[in-house]
Amino acid sequence: SPDGAAILVSRWVGGRYELFRIVRGADRQWSALTQLTTEGGQSGRWSPDGREIAYLAPQDSNAVRVMPVGGGAARTLLRGSGAPERPFPATIEWSRDGRRLIYRAVDSLGVSSFREVQRDGTGDRLLMRLDDPERISNRVEFATDGRRLFFTLERAESDLWTMALKARWEKPPPV
């Protein structure tokens, strides 16, 4: 959490990931896990003001949802369909000012893009699409300083080696 007094944890429960929170008390001891989601949730991110948590709901087309830190009803900001104009969200981060969520998404062709949506779910827009098949971004982590995106690009390469085999036939040993 922004104040360092809580941690979000994704845990496998009943066939899906759920989000939990652990809180450090005034005695500096950590609490037991408190379950925050009951219909699936992972990749939780604290809002900069510490009042809300954004997360992905994998069972619902990797919907981006936001919920109050203390629990309660989550609101769905967007759902992916796999189409280039509505790819599946894969990772989310809050903007520094907390007014937007920036997310890396992947479409049905495996092409990554970075998009943003306003905190209220409006204004989903493309920031950048990585359409060069030589340069892909499969890593889940990325960061932003509010003006720039920082992410890892990968290049799929391999070496192909060949070896000429020389057949050598011998008579089988006598039985």
mmCIF file of C-alpha atoms in Angstrom:
data_model
loop_
_atom_site.group_PDB
_atom_site.id
_atom_site.type_symbol
_atom_site.label_atom_id
_atom_site.label_comp_id
_atom_site.label_asym_id
_atom_site.label_seq_id
_atom_site.Cartn_x
_atom_site.Cartn_y
_atom_site.Cartn_z
ATOM 1 C CA SER A 1 0.000 0.000 0.000
ATOM 2 C CA PRO A 2 1.195 3.573 -0.457
ATOM 3 C CA ASP A 3 1.601 3.971 3.315
ATOM 4 C CA GLY A 4 3.460 0.655 3.700
ATOM 5 C CA ALA A 5 0.917 -0.701 6.188
ATOM 6 C CA ALA A 6 -0.712 -3.361 3.977
ATOM 7 C CA ILE A 7 0.115 -5.895 1.274
ATOM 8 C CA LEU A 8 -2.068 -7.324 -1.505
ATOM 9 C CA VAL A 9 -1.761 -11.031 -2.211
ATOM 10 C CA SER A 10 -3.228 -13.197 -4.981
ATOM 11 C CA ARG A 11 -4.011 -16.699 -3.778
ATOM 12 C CA TRP A 12 -5.415 -19.759 -5.565
ATOM 13 C CA VAL A 13 -8.771 -20.614 -3.954
ATOM 14 C CA GLY A 14 -11.479 -22.897 -5.293
ATOM 15 C CA GLY A 15 -10.082 -23.100 -8.826
ATOM 16 C CA ARG A 16 -9.245 -19.408 -9.331
ATOM 17 C CA TYR A 17 -7.119 -16.585 -7.983
ATOM 18 C CA GLU A 18 -8.625 -14.274 -5.373
ATOM 19 C CA LEU A 19 -7.238 -11.076 -3.841
ATOM 20 C CA PHE A 20 -6.411 -10.855 -0.149
ATOM 21 C CA ARG A 21 -5.046 -8.088 2.050
ATOM 22 C CA ILE A 22 -2.662 -8.327 5.008
ATOM 23 C CA VAL A 23 -2.480 -5.323 7.347
ATOM 24 C CA ARG A 24 0.298 -4.370 9.771
ATOM 25 C CA GLY A 25 -1.108 -3.119 13.055
ATOM 26 C CA ALA A 26 0.180 -0.490 15.480
ATOM 27 C CA ASP A 27 2.011 -3.313 17.309
ATOM 28 C CA ARG A 28 3.906 -3.932 14.009
ATOM 29 C CA GLN A 29 2.393 -7.439 13.739
ATOM 30 C CA TRP A 30 0.804 -8.584 10.482
ATOM 31 C CA SER A 31 -2.863 -9.614 10.464
ATOM 32 C CA ALA A 32 -4.328 -12.767 9.022
ATOM 33 C CA LEU A 33 -5.369 -12.697 5.358
ATOM 34 C CA THR A 34 -8.627 -10.864 4.635
ATOM 35 C CA GLN A 35 -10.293 -11.932 1.400
ATOM 36 C CA LEU A 36 -11.276 -8.979 -0.798
ATOM 37 C CA THR A 37 -12.669 -10.672 -3.932
ATOM 38 C CA THR A 38 -15.015 -13.658 -4.157
ATOM 39 C CA GLU A 39 -15.501 -13.950 -7.928
ATOM 40 C CA GLY A 40 -11.833 -13.990 -8.956
ATOM 41 C CA GLY A 41 -9.141 -11.352 -8.860
ATOM 42 C CA GLN A 42 -5.410 -11.012 -9.467
ATOM 43 C CA SER A 43 -2.709 -8.425 -10.234
ATOM 44 C CA GLY A 44 -4.068 -6.031 -7.625
ATOM 45 C CA ARG A 45 -2.677 -2.484 -7.600
ATOM 46 C CA TRP A 46 -3.203 0.189 -4.938
ATOM 47 C CA SER A 47 -4.377 3.601 -6.126
ATOM 48 C CA PRO A 48 -1.835 6.336 -5.334
ATOM 49 C CA ASP A 49 -4.145 7.761 -2.638
ATOM 50 C CA GLY A 50 -4.521 4.275 -1.084
ATOM 51 C CA ARG A 51 -8.322 4.326 -1.204
ATOM 52 C CA GLU A 52 -8.973 1.894 -4.063
ATOM 53 C CA ILE A 53 -7.569 -1.280 -5.569
ATOM 54 C CA ALA A 54 -7.569 -1.983 -9.297
ATOM 55 C CA TYR A 55 -7.346 -5.618 -10.369
ATOM 56 C CA LEU A 56 -7.946 -8.055 -13.219
ATOM 57 C CA ALA A 57 -10.873 -10.483 -13.187
ATOM 58 C CA PRO A 58 -9.629 -13.392 -15.373
ATOM 59 C CA GLN A 59 -12.949 -15.256 -15.369
ATOM 60 C CA ASP A 60 -14.613 -12.197 -16.933
ATOM 61 C CA SER A 61 -12.465 -11.604 -20.071
ATOM 62 C CA ASN A 62 -9.728 -10.169 -17.834
ATOM 63 C CA ALA A 63 -12.016 -7.289 -16.921
ATOM 64 C CA VAL A 64 -10.347 -4.330 -15.215
ATOM 65 C CA ARG A 65 -12.159 -3.667 -11.952
ATOM 66 C CA VAL A 66 -11.760 -1.144 -9.144
ATOM 67 C CA MET A 67 -12.951 -1.655 -5.574
ATOM 68 C CA PRO A 68 -12.712 0.246 -2.285
ATOM 69 C CA VAL A 69 -9.767 -0.849 -0.113
ATOM 70 C CA GLY A 70 -12.067 -1.780 2.748
ATOM 71 C CA GLY A 71 -13.989 -4.177 0.523
ATOM 72 C CA GLY A 72 -17.365 -3.755 -1.076
ATOM 73 C CA ALA A 73 -18.762 -3.759 -4.577
ATOM 74 C CA ALA A 74 -16.258 -3.545 -7.410
ATOM 75 C CA ARG A 75 -17.030 -1.608 -10.544
ATOM 76 C CA THR A 76 -15.974 -2.920 -13.938
ATOM 77 C CA LEU A 77 -14.130 -0.353 -16.042
ATOM 78 C CA LEU A 78 -13.704 -2.495 -19.160
ATOM 79 C CA ARG A 79 -13.649 -6.030 -20.539
ATOM 80 C CA GLY A 80 -11.460 -7.463 -23.255
ATOM 81 C CA SER A 81 -12.734 -9.336 -26.304
ATOM 82 C CA GLY A 82 -9.435 -10.199 -28.012
ATOM 83 C CA ALA A 83 -10.199 -7.956 -30.983
ATOM 84 C CA PRO A 84 -7.529 -5.355 -31.818
ATOM 85 C CA GLU A 85 -9.861 -2.553 -30.709
ATOM 86 C CA ARG A 86 -10.665 -4.345 -27.411
ATOM 87 C CA PRO A 87 -7.709 -6.593 -26.503
ATOM 88 C CA PHE A 88 -7.512 -8.592 -23.276
ATOM 89 C CA PRO A 89 -5.931 -6.615 -20.398
ATOM 90 C CA ALA A 90 -2.838 -8.427 -19.107
ATOM 91 C CA THR A 91 -1.290 -6.007 -16.586
ATOM 92 C CA ILE A 92 -2.450 -2.762 -15.006
ATOM 93 C CA GLU A 93 -0.844 0.213 -13.284
ATOM 94 C CA TRP A 94 -2.251 3.447 -11.913
ATOM 95 C CA SER A 95 -1.082 6.758 -13.330
ATOM 96 C CA ARG A 96 0.825 8.818 -10.753
ATOM 97 C CA ASP A 97 -2.064 11.239 -10.327
ATOM 98 C CA GLY A 98 -4.541 8.346 -9.866
ATOM 99 C CA ARG A 99 -6.933 9.648 -12.510
ATOM 100 C CA ARG A 100 -6.182 6.897 -15.060
ATOM 101 C CA LEU A 101 -5.285 3.250 -15.279
ATOM 102 C CA ILE A 102 -2.705 2.242 -17.854
ATOM 103 C CA TYR A 103 -2.791 -1.349 -19.007
ATOM 104 C CA ARG A 104 -0.849 -3.645 -21.276
ATOM 105 C CA ALA A 105 -3.183 -5.725 -23.386
ATOM 106 C CA VAL A 106 -2.866 -8.617 -25.824
ATOM 107 C CA ASP A 107 -5.171 -9.221 -28.777
ATOM 108 C CA SER A 108 -6.175 -12.549 -30.341
ATOM 109 C CA LEU A 109 -3.137 -12.400 -32.653
ATOM 110 C CA GLY A 110 -0.742 -12.077 -29.697
ATOM 111 C CA VAL A 111 0.060 -8.420 -30.420
ATOM 112 C CA SER A 112 0.663 -6.296 -27.324
ATOM 113 C CA SER A 113 -0.477 -2.738 -26.868
ATOM 114 C CA PHE A 114 -0.551 -0.174 -24.097
ATOM 115 C CA ARG A 115 -3.844 1.578 -23.417
ATOM 116 C CA GLU A 116 -5.353 3.857 -20.801
ATOM 117 C CA VAL A 117 -8.786 4.268 -19.292
ATOM 118 C CA GLN A 118 -10.074 6.961 -16.937
ATOM 119 C CA ARG A 119 -10.736 6.040 -13.305
ATOM 120 C CA ASP A 120 -14.486 6.213 -14.000
ATOM 121 C CA GLY A 121 -14.217 3.763 -16.951
ATOM 122 C CA THR A 122 -14.526 6.317 -19.739
ATOM 123 C CA GLY A 123 -12.048 7.253 -22.434
ATOM 124 C CA ASP A 124 -10.410 3.890 -23.159
ATOM 125 C CA ARG A 125 -7.739 4.780 -25.709
ATOM 126 C CA LEU A 126 -4.719 3.300 -27.419
ATOM 127 C CA LEU A 127 -1.341 4.710 -26.373
ATOM 128 C CA MET A 128 0.940 2.427 -28.389
ATOM 129 C CA ARG A 129 0.662 -0.852 -30.334
ATOM 130 C CA LEU A 130 3.685 -3.115 -30.721
ATOM 131 C CA ASP A 131 2.888 -4.385 -34.203
ATOM 132 C CA ASP A 132 6.435 -5.316 -35.212
ATOM 133 C CA PRO A 133 6.567 -9.128 -34.840
ATOM 134 C CA GLU A 134 10.317 -8.836 -34.203
ATOM 135 C CA ARG A 135 9.677 -6.789 -31.061
ATOM 136 C CA ILE A 136 7.281 -8.195 -28.512
ATOM 137 C CA SER A 137 6.557 -7.438 -24.867
ATOM 138 C CA ASN A 138 5.550 -10.559 -22.947
ATOM 139 C CA ARG A 139 6.797 -9.426 -19.558
ATOM 140 C CA VAL A 140 4.023 -8.552 -17.122
ATOM 141 C CA GLU A 141 5.760 -5.635 -15.452
ATOM 142 C CA PHE A 142 5.945 -2.101 -16.749
ATOM 143 C CA ALA A 143 6.062 1.321 -15.147
ATOM 144 C CA THR A 144 5.127 4.904 -15.904
ATOM 145 C CA ASP A 145 6.240 8.251 -14.578
ATOM 146 C CA GLY A 146 3.120 9.941 -15.927
ATOM 147 C CA ARG A 147 4.760 10.981 -19.207
ATOM 148 C CA ARG A 148 6.622 7.873 -20.374
ATOM 149 C CA LEU A 149 6.180 4.097 -20.327
ATOM 150 C CA PHE A 150 9.025 1.822 -19.298
ATOM 151 C CA PHE A 151 8.785 -1.796 -20.452
ATOM 152 C CA THR A 152 10.876 -4.665 -21.721
ATOM 153 C CA LEU A 153 11.029 -5.577 -25.393
ATOM 154 C CA GLU A 154 12.046 -9.049 -26.419
ATOM 155 C CA ARG A 155 13.305 -10.490 -29.607
ATOM 156 C CA ALA A 156 12.543 -14.099 -30.405
ATOM 157 C CA GLU A 157 15.734 -15.617 -31.730
ATOM 158 C CA SER A 158 17.252 -19.042 -31.918
ATOM 159 C CA ASP A 159 20.229 -20.756 -33.451
ATOM 160 C CA LEU A 160 19.657 -23.665 -35.745
ATOM 161 C CA TRP A 161 22.472 -26.174 -35.976
ATOM 162 C CA THR A 162 22.761 -29.011 -38.420
ATOM 163 C CA MET A 163 25.005 -32.011 -38.471
ATOM 164 C CA ALA A 164 25.706 -34.308 -41.398
ATOM 165 C CA LEU A 165 25.414 -37.933 -40.402
ATOM 166 C CA LYS A 166 27.637 -40.409 -42.092
ATOM 167 C CA ALA A 167 26.125 -43.828 -42.342
ATOM 168 C CA ARG A 168 28.468 -46.588 -41.344
ATOM 169 C CA TRP A 169 27.168 -50.055 -41.894
ATOM 170 C CA GLU A 170 28.782 -52.965 -40.291
ATOM 171 C CA LYS A 171 27.983 -56.595 -40.392
ATOM 172 C CA PRO A 172 26.050 -57.648 -37.324
ATOM 173 C CA PRO A 173 28.087 -59.710 -34.885
ATOM 174 C CA PRO A 174 27.707 -63.500 -35.161
ATOM 175 C CA VAL A 175 25.036 -64.986 -32.945
#
